[in-house]
XYZ file of C-alpha atoms in Angstrom:
574
model
C 2.847 -52.601 -52.807
C 0.597 -54.529 -55.187
C -2.471 -53.177 -56.935
C -5.755 -54.999 -56.343
C -8.734 -55.388 -58.648
C -12.400 -56.066 -57.828
C -13.945 -58.752 -60.041
C -17.422 -60.261 -60.326
C -17.194 -63.979 -60.873
C -20.482 -65.907 -61.068
C -22.222 -62.954 -59.378
C -19.779 -63.090 -56.434
C -17.453 -60.172 -55.660
C -13.750 -60.954 -55.095
C -10.663 -58.804 -54.352
C -7.746 -60.107 -56.440
C -4.106 -59.160 -56.842
C -3.361 -57.527 -60.229
C -0.817 -60.181 -61.221
C -3.215 -62.938 -60.203
C -6.022 -61.142 -62.066
C -4.003 -61.046 -65.313
C -3.220 -64.742 -65.084
C -6.825 -65.663 -64.288
C -8.027 -63.489 -67.203
C -5.670 -65.258 -69.641
C -6.789 -68.615 -68.205
C -10.481 -67.891 -68.680
C -9.888 -66.412 -72.145
C -8.018 -69.542 -73.146
C -10.874 -71.702 -71.908
C -13.379 -69.637 -73.899
C -11.294 -70.083 -77.072
C -10.951 -73.801 -76.430
C -14.756 -74.244 -76.355
C -15.558 -71.677 -79.052
C -16.893 -74.268 -81.498
C -18.439 -76.572 -78.893
C -22.174 -77.055 -78.494
C -23.390 -75.452 -75.290
C -20.157 -73.484 -74.833
C -21.917 -70.667 -72.971
C -23.277 -73.018 -70.325
C -19.860 -74.694 -70.044
C -18.170 -71.337 -69.414
C -20.802 -70.339 -66.823
C -20.370 -73.597 -64.926
C -16.575 -73.311 -65.043
C -16.737 -69.766 -63.650
C -19.167 -70.916 -60.954
C -16.795 -73.724 -59.978
C -13.813 -71.357 -59.844
C -15.800 -68.939 -57.661
C -16.697 -71.833 -55.353
C -13.025 -72.824 -55.048
C -12.016 -69.227 -54.310
C -14.641 -69.057 -51.541
C -13.232 -72.218 -49.979
C -9.702 -70.779 -49.923
C -10.379 -67.326 -48.471
C -11.222 -66.844 -44.797
C -13.260 -63.635 -45.150
C -14.749 -61.478 -47.855
C -11.996 -58.823 -47.525
C -9.127 -61.230 -48.157
C -7.238 -60.619 -51.419
C -6.757 -63.528 -53.829
C -3.107 -63.893 -54.733
C -1.192 -65.764 -57.406
C -0.937 -68.727 -55.040
C -4.711 -69.241 -54.883
C -5.020 -68.823 -58.648
C -2.342 -71.493 -59.275
C -4.101 -73.874 -56.858
C -7.448 -73.384 -58.616
C -5.874 -73.874 -62.071
C -4.178 -77.026 -60.790
C -7.575 -78.410 -59.700
C -9.488 -77.356 -62.813
C -6.825 -78.451 -65.299
C -5.159 -76.706 -68.216
C -6.994 -75.850 -71.439
C -4.277 -77.581 -73.525
C -5.298 -80.860 -71.905
C -8.506 -80.661 -73.961
C -7.373 -78.826 -77.112
C -5.151 -79.647 -80.070
C -3.834 -76.068 -80.208
C -0.628 -76.063 -78.098
C -0.178 -72.276 -78.111
C -3.384 -71.331 -76.337
C -1.975 -71.122 -72.845
C 1.767 -70.568 -72.733
C 2.065 -68.788 -69.391
C 1.898 -71.823 -67.179
C 3.900 -75.002 -67.170
C 2.319 -78.169 -68.465
C 1.340 -79.622 -65.108
C -1.560 -81.899 -64.345
C -4.295 -81.594 -61.750
C -4.000 -83.860 -58.772
C -6.244 -86.851 -58.520
C -8.184 -86.661 -55.316
C -10.901 -88.844 -53.921
C -14.196 -87.063 -54.525
C -16.833 -87.107 -51.776
C -20.453 -87.142 -52.862
C -22.687 -84.300 -51.754
C -26.407 -84.537 -51.219
C -28.511 -82.577 -53.694
C -32.029 -82.900 -55.056
C -31.926 -84.330 -58.579
C -34.669 -82.368 -60.339
C -33.852 -83.948 -63.713
C -35.272 -87.298 -62.566
C -37.790 -86.039 -60.039
C -41.360 -87.140 -59.400
C -42.093 -84.446 -56.802
C -39.075 -82.638 -55.417
C -36.145 -84.786 -56.533
C -35.319 -85.941 -52.980
C -35.384 -89.683 -53.675
C -33.413 -89.439 -56.940
C -30.801 -87.316 -55.117
C -30.580 -89.895 -52.316
C -30.017 -92.552 -54.988
C -26.665 -90.983 -55.910
C -25.732 -90.209 -52.313
C -26.551 -93.626 -50.807
C -26.084 -95.868 -53.832
C -29.603 -97.328 -53.492
C -32.090 -97.415 -56.339
C -34.537 -94.505 -56.121
C -37.488 -96.907 -56.451
C -36.690 -98.560 -53.100
C -36.162 -95.180 -51.440
C -39.575 -94.012 -52.668
C -41.194 -97.204 -51.344
C -39.593 -96.644 -47.910
C -40.859 -93.035 -47.784
C -44.382 -94.161 -48.752
C -44.458 -96.923 -46.115
C -43.222 -94.567 -43.389
C -45.742 -91.921 -44.434
C -48.661 -94.364 -44.316
C -47.651 -96.060 -41.053
C -46.317 -93.267 -38.810
C -46.401 -90.060 -40.834
C -42.611 -89.767 -40.420
C -42.024 -90.348 -44.137
C -44.079 -87.306 -45.092
C -42.377 -85.006 -42.557
C -38.886 -86.287 -43.458
C -39.529 -85.792 -47.175
C -40.793 -82.229 -46.686
C -37.832 -81.327 -44.447
C -35.337 -82.742 -46.965
C -37.156 -80.917 -49.754
C -36.740 -77.646 -47.840
C -33.207 -78.116 -46.484
C -31.406 -80.004 -49.281
C -30.349 -77.710 -52.162
C -31.257 -78.459 -55.771
C -28.501 -79.578 -58.172
C -29.107 -76.756 -60.649
C -25.614 -76.131 -62.011
C -23.357 -78.586 -63.789
C -20.848 -78.365 -60.935
C -23.515 -79.325 -58.402
C -24.639 -82.231 -60.564
C -21.053 -83.504 -60.723
C -20.782 -83.094 -56.923
C -23.996 -85.079 -56.578
C -22.481 -87.961 -58.559
C -19.132 -87.754 -56.777
C -17.228 -86.801 -59.944
C -14.349 -84.262 -59.945
C -15.549 -80.793 -60.917
C -12.977 -79.792 -63.521
C -13.048 -78.511 -67.073
C -13.227 -81.969 -68.616
C -16.178 -83.176 -66.568
C -18.052 -79.889 -66.856
C -17.675 -79.995 -70.623
C -18.754 -83.632 -70.768
C -21.786 -83.052 -68.532
C -22.978 -80.080 -70.564
C -22.517 -81.915 -73.859
C -24.663 -84.766 -72.582
C -27.578 -82.359 -72.637
C -27.324 -81.768 -76.375
C -28.700 -84.366 -78.802
C -26.601 -83.192 -81.744
C -23.227 -83.961 -80.137
C -21.549 -86.735 -82.145
C -18.848 -87.620 -79.690
C -17.954 -86.934 -76.094
C -14.877 -85.160 -74.874
C -11.929 -87.525 -74.549
C -11.091 -88.831 -71.106
C -8.606 -86.920 -69.033
C -5.592 -88.837 -67.828
C -5.944 -88.097 -64.141
C -2.855 -90.171 -63.349
C -0.682 -87.406 -64.781
C -2.281 -84.706 -62.638
C -1.205 -83.549 -59.209
C 1.129 -85.133 -56.749
C 2.466 -88.587 -57.440
C 1.518 -91.324 -55.023
C 4.541 -92.846 -53.368
C 5.118 -96.428 -54.464
C 6.069 -97.465 -50.955
C 2.433 -97.061 -49.865
C 1.112 -95.755 -46.571
C 2.930 -96.130 -43.369
C 1.477 -98.061 -40.483
C 0.662 -94.822 -38.635
C -1.233 -93.481 -41.666
C -3.208 -96.708 -41.980
C -4.006 -96.693 -38.263
C -5.104 -93.068 -38.530
C -7.412 -93.914 -41.422
C -8.965 -96.747 -39.414
C -9.566 -94.465 -36.430
C -11.065 -91.758 -38.629
C -13.304 -94.339 -40.311
C -14.475 -95.509 -36.895
C -15.295 -91.950 -35.819
C -17.185 -91.364 -39.055
C -19.300 -94.475 -38.457
C -20.029 -93.376 -34.881
C -20.900 -89.887 -36.131
C -23.304 -91.260 -38.733
C -24.954 -93.444 -36.091
C -25.351 -90.456 -33.765
C -26.805 -88.455 -36.662
C -29.365 -91.167 -37.420
C -30.255 -91.423 -33.713
C -30.742 -87.660 -33.440
C -32.959 -87.664 -36.522
C -35.138 -90.468 -35.162
C -35.474 -88.850 -31.725
C -36.161 -85.412 -33.159
C -38.632 -86.572 -35.805
C -40.676 -88.882 -33.569
C -40.802 -86.285 -30.793
C -41.899 -83.585 -33.240
C -44.668 -85.832 -34.553
C -45.928 -86.591 -31.042
C -45.760 -82.960 -29.893
C -47.425 -81.723 -33.068
C -50.281 -84.223 -32.858
C -50.807 -83.683 -29.120
C -50.470 -79.922 -28.797
C -51.862 -78.879 -32.171
C -54.843 -81.216 -32.037
C -55.927 -80.109 -28.554
C -55.502 -76.461 -29.486
C -57.576 -76.769 -32.664
C -60.331 -78.708 -30.904
C -60.514 -76.022 -28.231
C -60.692 -73.222 -30.821
C -63.737 -74.902 -32.384
C -65.220 -75.796 -28.960
C -65.488 -79.528 -29.568
C -67.627 -81.033 -26.719
C -65.558 -82.385 -23.856
C -62.351 -80.535 -24.705
C -63.479 -77.278 -23.112
C -63.612 -79.122 -19.759
C -59.952 -78.160 -19.378
C -61.061 -74.588 -18.984
C -62.471 -75.628 -15.608
C -59.046 -76.954 -14.618
C -57.120 -73.961 -15.899
C -56.784 -71.229 -13.270
C -54.841 -68.796 -15.484
C -57.773 -67.922 -17.758
C -55.425 -68.520 -20.707
C -57.234 -70.388 -23.522
C -56.203 -73.973 -24.156
C -55.189 -73.210 -27.742
C -52.705 -70.591 -26.480
C -51.211 -73.035 -23.977
C -50.992 -75.619 -26.779
C -49.178 -73.195 -29.077
C -46.730 -72.240 -26.312
C -46.147 -75.933 -25.584
C -45.641 -76.648 -29.285
C -42.926 -73.994 -29.516
C -41.342 -74.695 -26.113
C -40.966 -78.445 -26.694
C -41.005 -78.630 -30.493
C -38.236 -76.115 -31.306
C -35.478 -77.983 -29.342
C -36.422 -81.239 -31.056
C -36.423 -79.454 -34.440
C -32.827 -78.331 -33.848
C -32.006 -81.863 -32.710
C -33.370 -83.142 -36.031
C -31.486 -80.428 -37.909
C -28.243 -81.348 -36.105
C -28.691 -84.990 -37.118
C -29.197 -83.947 -40.743
C -26.075 -81.747 -40.578
C -24.059 -84.713 -39.336
C -25.282 -86.972 -42.139
C -25.402 -84.417 -44.952
C -22.197 -82.366 -45.155
C -23.528 -79.807 -47.645
C -26.941 -79.353 -46.042
C -28.339 -75.937 -46.806
C -28.342 -73.668 -43.755
C -31.682 -72.407 -42.477
C -30.105 -68.974 -42.011
C -29.356 -66.836 -38.969
C -32.650 -64.966 -39.226
C -34.660 -68.167 -38.858
C -32.344 -69.493 -36.145
C -32.620 -66.386 -33.973
C -36.348 -66.110 -34.656
C -36.866 -69.679 -33.436
C -34.653 -68.992 -30.432
C -36.750 -65.935 -29.578
C -39.991 -67.898 -29.959
C -38.613 -70.624 -27.724
C -37.577 -68.182 -24.991
C -40.941 -66.404 -25.084
C -42.788 -69.745 -24.951
C -40.733 -71.006 -22.004
C -41.251 -67.741 -20.116
C -44.980 -67.820 -20.894
C -45.381 -71.429 -19.735
C -43.381 -70.689 -16.587
C -45.663 -67.781 -15.701
C -48.772 -69.852 -16.397
C -47.363 -72.736 -14.344
C -46.734 -70.485 -11.356
C -50.265 -69.107 -11.609
C -51.683 -72.624 -11.868
C -49.729 -73.840 -8.848
C -50.697 -70.809 -6.779
C -54.382 -71.660 -7.308
C -53.828 -74.797 -5.177
C -51.447 -73.235 -2.657
C -53.961 -73.063 0.198
C -56.688 -75.352 1.484
C -59.747 -73.911 3.149
C -62.838 -75.496 4.658
C -66.235 -74.674 6.099
C -68.133 -76.928 8.487
C -71.601 -77.066 9.943
C -72.914 -79.351 12.716
C -76.658 -79.836 13.062
C -78.971 -81.844 15.283
C -81.139 -84.432 13.529
C -84.823 -84.602 14.496
C -86.882 -87.759 14.126
C -90.689 -87.925 14.377
C -90.840 -91.149 16.400
C -88.691 -92.407 19.205
C -85.505 -93.485 17.458
C -84.403 -97.020 18.208
C -82.420 -97.937 15.125
C -80.989 -95.327 12.778
C -81.201 -96.367 9.128
C -78.506 -94.769 6.942
C -78.736 -94.773 3.146
C -77.551 -92.790 0.137
C -79.531 -90.683 -2.322
C -78.434 -91.358 -5.888
C -78.258 -88.572 -8.451
C -80.401 -88.018 -11.525
C -77.439 -86.075 -12.895
C -75.419 -89.234 -13.417
C -76.965 -89.950 -16.813
C -76.112 -86.432 -17.975
C -72.411 -86.549 -17.119
C -70.067 -85.685 -20.008
C -67.221 -87.983 -20.871
C -63.881 -87.001 -19.450
C -62.944 -85.425 -16.175
C -60.066 -84.439 -13.952
C -59.185 -85.150 -10.333
C -62.389 -87.176 -9.897
C -64.601 -84.350 -11.155
C -66.933 -84.545 -14.153
C -69.327 -82.163 -15.888
C -73.083 -82.574 -15.374
C -76.236 -80.516 -15.976
C -79.028 -79.673 -13.578
C -82.716 -79.461 -14.409
C -82.213 -75.900 -15.716
C -79.459 -76.972 -18.075
C -76.688 -75.248 -16.109
C -73.252 -76.833 -16.235
C -72.007 -78.168 -12.910
C -68.879 -79.835 -11.623
C -69.906 -83.192 -10.217
C -68.317 -86.043 -8.239
C -69.569 -89.095 -6.317
C -66.487 -89.313 -4.099
C -68.393 -88.981 -0.786
C -67.367 -90.596 2.518
C -69.081 -90.643 5.915
C -68.013 -91.893 9.346
C -70.089 -92.957 12.368
C -68.845 -91.636 15.710
C -70.095 -91.553 19.308
C -72.313 -88.637 20.327
C -71.458 -86.795 23.512
C -75.103 -86.730 24.578
C -78.374 -88.495 23.775
C -78.945 -86.669 20.479
C -78.041 -87.545 16.904
C -75.928 -84.985 15.055
C -74.542 -84.611 11.571
C -71.419 -82.640 10.719
C -70.669 -81.671 7.108
C -67.229 -80.326 6.255
C -66.513 -78.893 2.798
C -62.928 -78.522 1.555
C -61.445 -76.755 -1.492
C -58.148 -75.295 -2.684
C -57.496 -71.657 -3.554
C -54.864 -68.983 -4.048
C -55.424 -67.821 -0.448
C -57.194 -69.091 2.665
C -60.077 -66.732 2.075
C -60.370 -67.725 -1.571
C -60.264 -71.433 -0.632
C -62.969 -70.982 2.038
C -65.240 -69.177 -0.409
C -64.865 -71.981 -2.940
C -65.573 -74.568 -0.233
C -68.670 -72.675 0.867
C -70.018 -72.751 -2.708
C -70.095 -76.581 -2.715
C -73.649 -77.923 -2.877
C -74.400 -80.921 -0.668
C -77.695 -82.071 0.913
C -79.207 -84.728 3.142
C -82.767 -85.671 4.086
C -84.399 -87.160 7.199
C -87.482 -89.354 6.847
C -89.016 -91.195 9.834
C -86.078 -93.108 11.339
C -83.878 -92.883 8.241
C -81.067 -90.529 7.226
C -80.345 -90.242 3.510
C -77.081 -88.638 2.403
C -76.433 -87.466 -1.145
C -73.845 -89.693 -2.757
C -72.549 -86.748 -4.780
C -71.575 -83.100 -4.530
C -71.894 -80.331 -7.099
C -70.520 -76.858 -7.587
C -70.804 -74.268 -10.319
C -68.445 -74.691 -13.265
C -67.232 -71.138 -12.595
C -65.586 -72.399 -9.396
C -63.350 -74.684 -11.482
C -61.710 -77.876 -10.249
C -60.025 -77.129 -6.932
C -60.013 -80.522 -5.203
C -63.508 -80.005 -3.792
C -64.354 -82.590 -1.100
C -67.154 -83.280 1.398
C -66.621 -85.207 4.648
C -69.707 -86.270 6.644
C -69.656 -87.404 10.276
C -72.752 -88.895 11.943
C -72.741 -88.795 15.748
C -74.856 -91.595 17.341
C -75.653 -91.793 21.076
C -74.532 -94.749 23.205
C -76.732 -97.870 22.924
C -78.411 -96.614 19.755
C -78.478 -99.098 16.886
C -77.363 -98.375 13.317
C -78.308 -100.213 10.138
C -76.685 -99.432 6.807
C -78.303 -99.700 3.391
C -76.369 -101.697 0.806
C -75.881 -98.545 -1.290
C -73.520 -97.237 1.425
C -70.896 -99.938 0.904
C -68.531 -97.676 -1.074
C -69.072 -94.576 1.083
C -68.282 -95.731 4.642
C -65.061 -94.078 5.866
C -62.160 -95.834 7.496
C -62.751 -93.872 10.713
C -65.818 -96.042 11.459
C -64.684 -98.758 13.882
C -66.420 -102.012 14.753
C -65.636 -104.765 17.200
C -65.608 -107.532 14.580
C -63.193 -105.651 12.308
C -65.557 -106.191 9.432
C -64.320 -104.388 6.349
C -66.295 -101.193 5.826
C -67.797 -102.268 2.493
C -69.335 -105.315 4.227
C -70.878 -103.537 7.243
C -74.304 -103.189 5.545
C -74.902 -106.919 6.105
C -75.242 -106.488 9.888
C -76.846 -104.323 12.570
C -74.604 -102.347 14.920
C -74.870 -100.654 18.307
C -72.699 -97.830 19.585
C -70.855 -98.631 22.827
C -69.242 -96.295 25.330
C -65.849 -96.564 23.621
C -67.166 -95.209 20.343
C -66.976 -98.632 18.671
C -69.888 -100.230 16.871
C -70.785 -103.652 18.269
C -72.315 -106.209 15.934
C -75.744 -107.411 17.075
C -76.391 -110.182 14.572
C -72.961 -111.443 13.556
C -72.387 -115.249 13.689
C -70.734 -116.594 16.840
C -67.873 -118.129 14.882
C -67.308 -114.966 12.863
C -63.968 -114.182 14.559
C -62.630 -117.666 13.792
C -63.747 -117.494 10.185
C -62.226 -114.045 9.719
C -58.966 -115.082 11.300
C -58.877 -118.149 9.089
C -59.704 -116.415 5.826
C -58.065 -113.033 6.292
C -54.428 -112.122 6.695
C -55.094 -108.473 7.520
C -55.644 -105.443 5.329
C -54.124 -102.156 4.278
C -56.513 -99.258 3.652
C -55.272 -95.970 2.192
C -57.699 -93.127 1.537
C -58.132 -89.397 2.107
C -58.236 -89.883 5.881
C -54.859 -91.530 6.190
C -53.550 -95.100 6.413
C -55.220 -98.006 8.237
C -52.971 -101.088 8.470
C -54.031 -104.366 10.085
C -51.331 -107.049 10.014
C -51.601 -110.590 11.342
C -48.991 -113.326 11.294
C -49.789 -116.798 9.950
C -50.275 -118.239 13.473
C -52.654 -115.408 14.539
C -50.519 -114.725 17.599
C -49.731 -111.037 16.965
C -51.833 -108.228 15.533
C -50.422 -104.828 14.622
C -52.823 -102.017 13.819
C -51.954 -98.442 12.854
C -54.731 -95.868 12.688
C -55.601 -92.376 13.885
C -55.162 -93.508 17.517
C -51.585 -94.527 16.926
C -49.952 -97.964 16.887
C -51.750 -100.842 18.631
C -50.069 -104.206 19.168
C -52.100 -107.170 20.511
C -51.126 -110.751 21.209
C -53.451 -113.741 21.598
C -51.464 -114.713 24.698
C -52.539 -111.484 26.463
């Protein structure tokens, strides 16, 4: 049973075997004596102890593992023997005169604060990538000015990449072996009064000898495969960084900007409150969206940096789990808000009223026109689902749209009727009907003319719920109808005519209702059918009432029409 000793090496606690402790103590004492008369010897000793502690940490699997004589010998073999740097041959007699192995040193990314302008990121990348720091700084500046990515990338590297503060880290940054010789040389470079540098270490005498026969074919093939995988890994890392960074920039600009504008009530932005059915403020939804979409892309960026930078400083478990918790809460919050938003449009309700129209004189021809709105000039920019914000004469905010359609149908008696149907969405049928009933829509009758409002309004408190108005005008048989030119964009596809004139062109002619419910043209040219057949190849009309398709072949022999009555096929031969 061996006795163990607890030691504090570079402020790190280790459990070490007593025999290994005695050997390490003699080794460190010998090093101290070897640098007793050297400038900066205290800093050299501190850096050597820090390097030894780092090597011990690499060799033990957990903090309770005991360091044995084997680990001590391996560390001494890497660091080198004090007699390699001293004339005194009796300083360290316990160990054989072996040499440290020469191994290929991999550079590690650190921030070089000795040559920094801001945070030392660019000067550290100079050592890591082998590119002059001036060009790296120019690239960061160009990316910052053009896309903003340079600024974000620099700040992230400043936060995540550790600073090369110790001599060992500075040697790692340059890709030089961290042993006694190089630590001593690096420390001495910091003193102006040093007359000469430590003599070079003969690395060829250290470690295992390289076989003169060279590598076997299998070893060479393995190196090629590993090199290929490293290249692919670096490419994937760069791709992840680009995807993560650009996505973060877009999400940050989109979500954060909208949220801030809503908090300060910038005109136009608060329109989204009329769309939102959850009563959650836009800034809160923006923050939840920023966390829900931004955190995954941040970890994607971090993963890319970990692939490219092997010694990237960890963000810590506390931050990782905190971000994970924020992400889960944000996703749950957005899911709840999304369900509430969808439920507000789950049902469609409508109210309808049918009224008889009275005319002072005997009606021969019904004139139909549209009343324009004085609110149009007061409409705010922006909108959603065809709705905009307007103000009435009292200054009250209203939801406003000019998406109004009317159809002309046959009356069942000798009277003229008007039917107005109002539609809206809601979280229930009753809620939808109440919203539909709160839609404001008017018409006026003057002499032989009917004027329909070309707009509808509703209070902003009702919010945007797909509010619609459908108007149907019922005209008796043999009564004539004339349309004003301001109706051209409001005639519905359910209005049929015998000449198949497109609805936006019907205002050019006078029409009479026949017994089949079809308007007959009274003043159309005699050759109108021939001209239409010659110039038109049919039409396809898609609107809120359905689909109206009129197809004709190039020889005008077959016509196929699909409307609310079904499918109609006609041939010129019949």
